[in-house]
Coordinates of C-alpha atoms in Angstrom, one line a residue:
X1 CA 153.2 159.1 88.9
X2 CA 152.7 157.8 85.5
X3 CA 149.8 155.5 85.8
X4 CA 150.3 151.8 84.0
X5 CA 148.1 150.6 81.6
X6 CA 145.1 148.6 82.4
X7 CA 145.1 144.7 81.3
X8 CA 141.9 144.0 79.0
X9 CA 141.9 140.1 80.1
X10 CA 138.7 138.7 81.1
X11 CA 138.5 138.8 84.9
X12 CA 137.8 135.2 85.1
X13 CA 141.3 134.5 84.7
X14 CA 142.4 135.9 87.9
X15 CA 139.6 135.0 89.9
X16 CA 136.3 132.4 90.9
X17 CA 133.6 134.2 89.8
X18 CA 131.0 131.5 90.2
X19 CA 129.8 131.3 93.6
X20 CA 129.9 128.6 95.2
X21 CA 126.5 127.0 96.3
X22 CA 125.6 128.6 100.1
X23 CA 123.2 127.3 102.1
X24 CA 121.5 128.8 105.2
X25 CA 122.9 127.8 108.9
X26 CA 120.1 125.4 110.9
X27 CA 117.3 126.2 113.0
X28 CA 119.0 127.8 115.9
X29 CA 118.3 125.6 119.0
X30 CA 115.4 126.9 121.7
X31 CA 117.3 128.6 124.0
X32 CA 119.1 131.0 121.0
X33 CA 115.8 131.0 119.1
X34 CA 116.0 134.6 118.6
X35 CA 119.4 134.7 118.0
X36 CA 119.3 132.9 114.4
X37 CA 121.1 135.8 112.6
X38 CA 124.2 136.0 115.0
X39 CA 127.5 135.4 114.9
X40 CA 129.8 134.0 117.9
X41 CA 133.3 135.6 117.7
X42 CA 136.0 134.8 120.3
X43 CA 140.0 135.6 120.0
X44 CA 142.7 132.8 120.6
X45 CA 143.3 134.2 123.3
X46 CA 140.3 133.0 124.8
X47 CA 141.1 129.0 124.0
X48 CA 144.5 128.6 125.3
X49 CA 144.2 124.7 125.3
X50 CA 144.5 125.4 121.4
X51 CA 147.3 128.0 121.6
X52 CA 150.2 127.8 118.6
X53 CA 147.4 125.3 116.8
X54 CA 147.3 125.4 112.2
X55 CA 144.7 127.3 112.3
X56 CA 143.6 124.8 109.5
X57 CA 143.5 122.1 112.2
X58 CA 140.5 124.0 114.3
X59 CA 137.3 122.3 113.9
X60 CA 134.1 122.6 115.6
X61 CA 131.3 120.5 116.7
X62 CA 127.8 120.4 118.9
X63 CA 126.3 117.7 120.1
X64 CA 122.7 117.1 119.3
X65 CA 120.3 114.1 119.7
X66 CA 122.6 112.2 121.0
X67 CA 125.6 112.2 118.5
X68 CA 128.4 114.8 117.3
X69 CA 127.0 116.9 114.3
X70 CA 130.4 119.2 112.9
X71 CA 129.3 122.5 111.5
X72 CA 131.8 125.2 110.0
X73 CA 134.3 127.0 111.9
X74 CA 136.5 129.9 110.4
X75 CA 139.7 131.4 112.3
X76 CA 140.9 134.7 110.8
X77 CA 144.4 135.4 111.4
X78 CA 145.1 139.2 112.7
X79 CA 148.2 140.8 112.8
X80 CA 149.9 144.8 113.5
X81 CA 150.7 147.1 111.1
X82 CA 151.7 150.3 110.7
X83 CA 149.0 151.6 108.3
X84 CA 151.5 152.6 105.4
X85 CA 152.5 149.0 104.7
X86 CA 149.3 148.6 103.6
X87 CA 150.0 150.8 100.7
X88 CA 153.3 148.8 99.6
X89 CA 155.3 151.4 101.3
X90 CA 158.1 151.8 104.1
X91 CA 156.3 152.1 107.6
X92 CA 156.0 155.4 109.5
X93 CA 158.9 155.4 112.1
X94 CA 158.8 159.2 113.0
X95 CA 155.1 159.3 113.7
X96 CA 154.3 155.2 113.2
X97 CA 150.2 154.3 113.4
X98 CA 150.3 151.1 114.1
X99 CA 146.9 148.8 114.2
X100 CA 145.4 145.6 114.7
X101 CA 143.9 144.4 111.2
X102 CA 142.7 141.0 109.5
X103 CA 146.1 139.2 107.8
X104 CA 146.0 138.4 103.6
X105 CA 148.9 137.3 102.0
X106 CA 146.9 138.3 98.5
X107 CA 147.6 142.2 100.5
X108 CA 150.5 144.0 101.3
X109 CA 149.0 143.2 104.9
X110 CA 150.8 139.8 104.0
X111 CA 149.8 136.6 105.8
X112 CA 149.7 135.8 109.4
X113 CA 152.1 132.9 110.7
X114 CA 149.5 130.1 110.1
X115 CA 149.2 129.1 114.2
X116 CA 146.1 130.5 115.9
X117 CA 147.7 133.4 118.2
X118 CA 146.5 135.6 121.1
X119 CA 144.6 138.0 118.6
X120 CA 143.5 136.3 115.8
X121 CA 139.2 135.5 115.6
X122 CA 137.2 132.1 115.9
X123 CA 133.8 132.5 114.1
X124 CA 130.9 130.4 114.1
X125 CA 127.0 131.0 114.2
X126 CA 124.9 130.7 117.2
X127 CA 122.4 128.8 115.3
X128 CA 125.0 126.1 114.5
X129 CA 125.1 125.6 118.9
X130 CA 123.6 122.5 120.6
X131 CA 123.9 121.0 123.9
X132 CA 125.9 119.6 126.5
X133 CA 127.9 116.6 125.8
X134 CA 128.5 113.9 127.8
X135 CA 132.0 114.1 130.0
X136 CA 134.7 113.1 128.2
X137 CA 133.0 112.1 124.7
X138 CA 134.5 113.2 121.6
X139 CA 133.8 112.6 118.2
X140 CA 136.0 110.8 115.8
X141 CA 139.2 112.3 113.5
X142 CA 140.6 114.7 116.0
X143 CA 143.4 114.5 118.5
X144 CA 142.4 112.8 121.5
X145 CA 142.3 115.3 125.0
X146 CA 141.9 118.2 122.2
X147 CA 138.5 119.5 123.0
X148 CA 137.2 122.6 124.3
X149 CA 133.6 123.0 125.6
X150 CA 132.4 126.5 124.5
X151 CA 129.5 128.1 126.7
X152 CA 127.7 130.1 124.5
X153 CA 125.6 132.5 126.8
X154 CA 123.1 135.2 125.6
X155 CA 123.3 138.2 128.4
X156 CA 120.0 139.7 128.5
X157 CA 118.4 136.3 129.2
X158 CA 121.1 133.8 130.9
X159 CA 119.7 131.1 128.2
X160 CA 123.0 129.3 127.5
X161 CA 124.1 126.6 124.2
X162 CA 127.0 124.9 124.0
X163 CA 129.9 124.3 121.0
X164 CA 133.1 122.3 120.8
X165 CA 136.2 123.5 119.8
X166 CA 139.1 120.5 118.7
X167 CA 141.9 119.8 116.8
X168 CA 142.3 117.6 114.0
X169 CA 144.0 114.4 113.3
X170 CA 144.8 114.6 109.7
X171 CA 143.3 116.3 107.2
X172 CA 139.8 113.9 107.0
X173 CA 138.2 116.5 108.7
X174 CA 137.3 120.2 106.9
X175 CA 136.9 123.1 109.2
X176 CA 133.6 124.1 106.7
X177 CA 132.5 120.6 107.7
X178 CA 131.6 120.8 103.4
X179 CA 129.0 123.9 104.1
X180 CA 129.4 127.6 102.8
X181 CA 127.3 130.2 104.2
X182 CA 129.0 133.2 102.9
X183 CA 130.5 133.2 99.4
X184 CA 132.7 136.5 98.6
X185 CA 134.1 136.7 94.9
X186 CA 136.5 139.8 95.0
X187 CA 136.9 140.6 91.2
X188 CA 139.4 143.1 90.1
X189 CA 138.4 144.6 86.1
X190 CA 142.2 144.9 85.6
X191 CA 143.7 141.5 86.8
X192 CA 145.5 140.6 90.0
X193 CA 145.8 142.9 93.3
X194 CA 149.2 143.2 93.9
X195 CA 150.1 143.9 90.3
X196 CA 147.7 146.3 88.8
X197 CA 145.5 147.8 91.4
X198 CA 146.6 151.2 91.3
X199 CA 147.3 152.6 95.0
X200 CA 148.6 156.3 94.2
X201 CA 145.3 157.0 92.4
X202 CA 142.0 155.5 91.2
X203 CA 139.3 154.2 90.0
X204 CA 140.1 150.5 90.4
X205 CA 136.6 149.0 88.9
X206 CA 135.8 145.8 90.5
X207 CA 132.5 143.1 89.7
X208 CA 133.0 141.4 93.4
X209 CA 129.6 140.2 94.9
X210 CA 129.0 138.8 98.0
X211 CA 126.1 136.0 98.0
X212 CA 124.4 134.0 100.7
X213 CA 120.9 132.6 100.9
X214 CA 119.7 135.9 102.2
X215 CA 120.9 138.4 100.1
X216 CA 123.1 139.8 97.5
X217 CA 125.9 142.6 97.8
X218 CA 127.5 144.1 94.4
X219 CA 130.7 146.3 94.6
X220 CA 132.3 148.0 91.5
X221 CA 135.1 150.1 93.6
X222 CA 136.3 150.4 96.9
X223 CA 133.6 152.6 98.4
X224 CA 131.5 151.7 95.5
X225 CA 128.2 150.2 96.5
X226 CA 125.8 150.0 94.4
X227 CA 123.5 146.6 94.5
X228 CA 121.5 144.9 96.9
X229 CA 119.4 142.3 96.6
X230 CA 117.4 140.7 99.7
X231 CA 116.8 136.7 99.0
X232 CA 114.9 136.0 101.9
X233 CA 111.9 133.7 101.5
X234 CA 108.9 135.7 100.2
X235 CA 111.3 138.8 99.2
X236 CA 110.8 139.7 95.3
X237 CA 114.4 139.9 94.3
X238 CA 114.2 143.6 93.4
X239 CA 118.1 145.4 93.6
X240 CA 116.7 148.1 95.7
X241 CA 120.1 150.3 96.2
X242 CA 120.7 153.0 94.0
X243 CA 124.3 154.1 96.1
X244 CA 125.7 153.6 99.6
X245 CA 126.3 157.4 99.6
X246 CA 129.5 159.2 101.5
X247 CA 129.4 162.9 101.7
X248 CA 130.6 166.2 104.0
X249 CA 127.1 166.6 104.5
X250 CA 123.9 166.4 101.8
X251 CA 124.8 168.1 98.7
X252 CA 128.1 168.4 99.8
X253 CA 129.5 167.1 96.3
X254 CA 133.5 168.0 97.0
X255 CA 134.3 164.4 98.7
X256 CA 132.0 161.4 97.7
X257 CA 131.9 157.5 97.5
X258 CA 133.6 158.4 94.2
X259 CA 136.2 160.6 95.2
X260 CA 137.1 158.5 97.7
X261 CA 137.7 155.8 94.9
X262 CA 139.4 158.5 92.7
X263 CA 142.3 159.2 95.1
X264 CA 144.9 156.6 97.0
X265 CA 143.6 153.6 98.8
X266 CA 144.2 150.3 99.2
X267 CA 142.9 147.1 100.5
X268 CA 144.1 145.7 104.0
X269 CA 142.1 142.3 103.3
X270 CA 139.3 140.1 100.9
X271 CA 138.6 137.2 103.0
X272 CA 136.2 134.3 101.4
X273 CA 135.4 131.9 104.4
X274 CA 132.9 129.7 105.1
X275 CA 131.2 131.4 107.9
X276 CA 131.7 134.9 107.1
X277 CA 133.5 136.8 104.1
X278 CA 135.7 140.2 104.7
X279 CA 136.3 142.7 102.7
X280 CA 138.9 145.6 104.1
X281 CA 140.3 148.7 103.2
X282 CA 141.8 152.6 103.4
X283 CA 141.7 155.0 101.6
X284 CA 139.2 158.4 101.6
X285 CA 141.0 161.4 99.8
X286 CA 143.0 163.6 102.3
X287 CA 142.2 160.5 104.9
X288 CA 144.1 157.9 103.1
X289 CA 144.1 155.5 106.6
X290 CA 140.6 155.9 107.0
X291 CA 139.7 152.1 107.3
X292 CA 136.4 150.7 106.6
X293 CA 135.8 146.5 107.0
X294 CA 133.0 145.2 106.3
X295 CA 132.4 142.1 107.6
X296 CA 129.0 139.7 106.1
X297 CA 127.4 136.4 107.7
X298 CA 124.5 134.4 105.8
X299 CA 121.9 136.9 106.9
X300 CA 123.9 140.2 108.6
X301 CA 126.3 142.6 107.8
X302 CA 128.9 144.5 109.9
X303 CA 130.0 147.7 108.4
X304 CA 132.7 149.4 110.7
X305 CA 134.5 152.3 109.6
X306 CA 137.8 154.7 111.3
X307 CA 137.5 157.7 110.3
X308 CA 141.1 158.6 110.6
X309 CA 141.3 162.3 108.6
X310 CA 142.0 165.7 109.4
X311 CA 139.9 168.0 110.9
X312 CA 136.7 167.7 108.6
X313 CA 132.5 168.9 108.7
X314 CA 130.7 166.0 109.9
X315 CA 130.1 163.0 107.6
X316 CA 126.8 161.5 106.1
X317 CA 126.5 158.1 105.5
X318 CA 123.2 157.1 104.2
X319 CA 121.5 154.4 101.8
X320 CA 119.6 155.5 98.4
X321 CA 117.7 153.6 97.2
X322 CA 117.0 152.9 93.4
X323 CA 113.1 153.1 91.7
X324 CA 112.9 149.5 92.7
X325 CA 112.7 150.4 95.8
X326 CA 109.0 152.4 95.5
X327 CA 106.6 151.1 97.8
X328 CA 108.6 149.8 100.4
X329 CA 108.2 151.5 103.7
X330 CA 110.6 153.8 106.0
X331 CA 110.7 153.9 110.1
X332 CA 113.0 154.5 112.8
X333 CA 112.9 154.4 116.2
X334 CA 112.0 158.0 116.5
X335 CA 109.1 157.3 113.4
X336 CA 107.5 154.5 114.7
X337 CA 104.9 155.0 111.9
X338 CA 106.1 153.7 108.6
X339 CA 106.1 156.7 105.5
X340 CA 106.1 155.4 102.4
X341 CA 109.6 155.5 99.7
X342 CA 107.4 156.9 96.5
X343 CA 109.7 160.3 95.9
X344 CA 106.9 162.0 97.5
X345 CA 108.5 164.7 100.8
X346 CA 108.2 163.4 103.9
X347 CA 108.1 165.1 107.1
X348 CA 110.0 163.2 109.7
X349 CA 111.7 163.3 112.9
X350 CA 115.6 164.5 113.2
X351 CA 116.9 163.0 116.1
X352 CA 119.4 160.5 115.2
X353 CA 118.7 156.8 114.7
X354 CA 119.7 153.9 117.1
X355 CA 117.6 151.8 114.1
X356 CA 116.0 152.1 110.6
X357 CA 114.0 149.7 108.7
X358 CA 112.7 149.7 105.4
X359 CA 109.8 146.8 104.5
X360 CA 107.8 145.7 101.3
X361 CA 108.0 143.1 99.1
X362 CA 111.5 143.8 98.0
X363 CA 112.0 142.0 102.0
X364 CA 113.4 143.8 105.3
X365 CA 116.4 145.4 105.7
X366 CA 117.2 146.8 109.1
X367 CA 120.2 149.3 110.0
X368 CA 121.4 149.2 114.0
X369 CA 123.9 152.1 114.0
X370 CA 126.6 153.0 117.3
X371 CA 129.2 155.2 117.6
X372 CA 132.2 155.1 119.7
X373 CA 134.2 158.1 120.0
X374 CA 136.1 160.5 122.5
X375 CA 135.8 163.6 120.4
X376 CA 134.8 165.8 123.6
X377 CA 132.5 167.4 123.6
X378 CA 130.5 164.9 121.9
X379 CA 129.7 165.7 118.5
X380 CA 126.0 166.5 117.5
X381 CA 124.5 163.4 115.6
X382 CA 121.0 163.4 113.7
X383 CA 119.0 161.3 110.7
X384 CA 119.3 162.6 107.6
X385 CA 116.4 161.2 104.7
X386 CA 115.0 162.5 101.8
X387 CA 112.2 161.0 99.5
X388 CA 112.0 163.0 96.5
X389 CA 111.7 162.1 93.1
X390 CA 111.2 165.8 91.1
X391 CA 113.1 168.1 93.3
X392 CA 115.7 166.8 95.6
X393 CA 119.0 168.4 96.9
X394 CA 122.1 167.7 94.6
X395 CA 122.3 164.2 94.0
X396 CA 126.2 163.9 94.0
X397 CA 126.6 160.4 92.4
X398 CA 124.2 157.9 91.1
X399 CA 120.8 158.5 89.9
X400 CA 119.3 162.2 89.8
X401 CA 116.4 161.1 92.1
X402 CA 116.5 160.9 96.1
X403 CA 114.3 157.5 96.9
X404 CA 114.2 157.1 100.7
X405 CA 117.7 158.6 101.3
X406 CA 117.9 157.6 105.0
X407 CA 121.4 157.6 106.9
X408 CA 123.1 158.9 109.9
X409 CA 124.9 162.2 110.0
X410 CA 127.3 164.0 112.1
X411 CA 126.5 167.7 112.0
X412 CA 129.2 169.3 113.1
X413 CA 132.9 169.7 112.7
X414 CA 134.8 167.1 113.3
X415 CA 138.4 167.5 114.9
X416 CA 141.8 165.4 113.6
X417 CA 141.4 162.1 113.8
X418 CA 144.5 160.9 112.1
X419 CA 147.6 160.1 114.3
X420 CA 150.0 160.5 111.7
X421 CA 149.1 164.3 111.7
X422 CA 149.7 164.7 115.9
X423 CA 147.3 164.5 118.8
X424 CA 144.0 163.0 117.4
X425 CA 140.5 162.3 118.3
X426 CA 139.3 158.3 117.8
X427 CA 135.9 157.8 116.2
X428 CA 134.6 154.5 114.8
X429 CA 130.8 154.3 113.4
X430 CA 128.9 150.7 113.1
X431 CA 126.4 149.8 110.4
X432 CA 124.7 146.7 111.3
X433 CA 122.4 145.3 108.7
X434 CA 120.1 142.6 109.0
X435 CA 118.1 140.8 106.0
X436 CA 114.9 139.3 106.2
X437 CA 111.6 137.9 104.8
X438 CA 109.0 141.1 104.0
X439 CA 106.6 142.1 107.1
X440 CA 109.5 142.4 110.2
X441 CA 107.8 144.8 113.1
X442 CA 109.0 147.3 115.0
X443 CA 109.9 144.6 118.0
X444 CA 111.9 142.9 115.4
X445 CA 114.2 146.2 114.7
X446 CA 114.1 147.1 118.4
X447 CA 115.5 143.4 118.8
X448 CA 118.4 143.1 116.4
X449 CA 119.4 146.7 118.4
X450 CA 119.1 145.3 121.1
X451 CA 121.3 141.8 119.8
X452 CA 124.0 144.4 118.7
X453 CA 124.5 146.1 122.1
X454 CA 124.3 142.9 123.9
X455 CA 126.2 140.4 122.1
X456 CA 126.4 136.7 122.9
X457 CA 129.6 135.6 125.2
X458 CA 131.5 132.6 124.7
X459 CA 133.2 131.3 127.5
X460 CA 135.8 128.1 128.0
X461 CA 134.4 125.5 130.8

């Protein structure tokens, strides 16, 4: 297919790229004191009272000392698909893959239908949670008999908060309650989505960011990851990512980050809200509806990815980081003792991951990983890393040095994993990334593991 010709207008034209000022969410109350960095995500079908609601009508509340404080509230609107839509095309009907994905009518996704449904996500952060209010109180500028009391429960302790869900009456109320946490600017090079980004073949170069008061995430292609900056008090502001790095194993240069952005893709949604931004999409050579959505709150990051492909060697994902990055230092939960990124060789222990952590004055940046998968039997998982500067294995993209290369890595061939090609294997891998002031311990990684497996439950009472 003939490609069209890129338009040379200034990308400010198509899109905000100024961020909007973001500020950090509150002091989480006592009894979620350790949960400050999480997120509280319940479907609609949880809150039937608010069944069929705009979604712009949900707004949220606590109520603290005794009065109602509104913080921001963001429903995301999901829909089905069958994965080719995505790429402007007819859907699948001999061999359909249909799945559940975030809704953008700036996608060929298209919107959702604007009332908050069964499947579609409620967001807010646990540190925005208060307590009980008194029985039948409500706070002014939303429909009387509206409210629903949230119980906002953390598992591994019974310690519970509590949040209010209501519609509003009129349009006085904003569900942002005027705050931004998150602020995502997607920024296409050539102009608007649907009519330049080029879906048969790449690269699409981008300049989207994603900024909150924690930290700073720069994209220049789909898979293209190449900038992070932790904002965190006390944290030095270095960029300390040389490439978020894709490969068919290390050295393995045949399918990369930039291969992936070479061949087909598209994106299934770019989602600027003010409690979280998304950023969705498919696309990874011969596994055009592998899926990754990453998904970022004021101070975490949720990176999950379907590998959806067939039958391949077993993937590396892994972080390298750039010179800025020198003296920070490297652990796991299987290298409790820290070993310094200075492109020095390290010897360190195999086994895969549940965490990593790298520290120094750049700030903290903790990695929970999980897999879910019913490849059978289980495939054989490990940690890859690398810190060397003079002589490392083939750097496949970015810089020529290997800076505390530290991912997780599936060893092994991997069967099909792509429906539209017959009987298939699932697999889904989660990147969790937390961002925080320099000088986190151990007990703080084992911790945000430990928050991932165990999330917080919000119930209706």
């Amino acid at each position: 297919m003939r490609r069209r010709a890129r338009l040379l207008l200034a990308p400010a034209a198509f899109a905000l790229v100024m961020s909007a000022c973001v500020v950090p969410p509150p002091t989480a109350p006592a009894q979620l004191a350790d949960r400050q960095t999480d997120p509280v995500v319940l479907t609609g079908a949880q809150v039937p009272a608010l069944a069929n609601v705009p979604v712009g009508d949900v707004v949220a509340f606590r109520h603290a000392g005794g009065k109602w404080v509104q913080f921001p509230v963001q429903v995301d609107e999901r829909k089905t698909v069958e994965l080719n839509t995505v790429y402007d095309k007819p859907a699948n009907t001999s061999n359909p893959v249909n799945v559940n994905v975030y809704a953008d009518p700036g996608t060929w996704t298209g919107a959702g239908n604007g009332v908050l449904g069964p499947a579609d996500e409620i967001a807010f952060m646990a540190a925005d949670a208060g307590g009980a209010a008194p029985a039948g109180a409500e706070p002014s500028g939303v429909v009387h008999a509206s409210g629903v009391r949230l119980k906002v429960t953390d598992p591994r302790n019974a310690h519970v908060a509590y949040t209010y869900l209501f519609r509003r009456s009129g349009t006085s109320l904003d569900p942002s309650a005027g705050r931004r946490y998150v602020q995502y600017d997607f920024v296409l090079t050539s102009g608007a989505y649907k009519t330049t980004y080029e879906r048969d073949v790449g690269p699409n170069p981008e300049s989207s960011k994603v900024t909150t008061s924690f930290y700073t995430r720069t994209f220049h292609d789909r898979w293209l990851e190449d900038g992070l900056t932790i904002s965190a008090s006390g944290a030095n502001g270095a960029d300390i990512l040389d490439r978020h790095k894709e490969l068919l194993g290390p050295g393995s240069c045949g399918r990369s980050e930039d291969t992936f952005d070479g061949a087909e893709g598209a994106f299934i949604a770019n989602i600027n809200g003010p409690v979280r931004a998304i950023r969705s999409y498919v696309g990874a050579n011969s596994g055009p509806y592998t899926e990754r959505t990453q998904i970022f709150y004021a101070q975490r990051e949720d990176s999950i990815t379907d590998l959806r492909v067939h039958s391949v060697p077993g993937p590396v994902d892994f972080f390298d980081y750039s010179d800025a990055a020198e003296s920070m230092q490297y652990s796991n939960d299987h290298n409790l003792t820290p070993v310094p990124i200075d492109g020095s060789p390290d010897t360190v222990q195999a086994a895969a991951p549940s965490w990593e952590k790298v520290d120094g004055p750049q700030g903290a940046l903790t990695h929970v990983w999980s897999l879910a998968t019913n490849v059978s039997p289980a495939p054989s998982t490990r940690l890859y890393y690398e810190d060397n500067a003079v002589n490392p294995i083939t750097q496949c993209t970015g810089d020529a040095k290997a800076l505390g290369s530290s991912g997780f890595w599936i060893n092994g061939t991997l069967p099909n994993t792509d429906p539209h090609l017959g009987p298939a294997s699932n697999l889904r891998g989660t990147r969790t990334m937390f961002y925080e002031t320099p000088g986190r311990s151990r007990s703080d990684a084992q911790r945000h593991a430990d928050q991932v497996a165990v999330p917080l439950v919000a119930t209706v009472g």
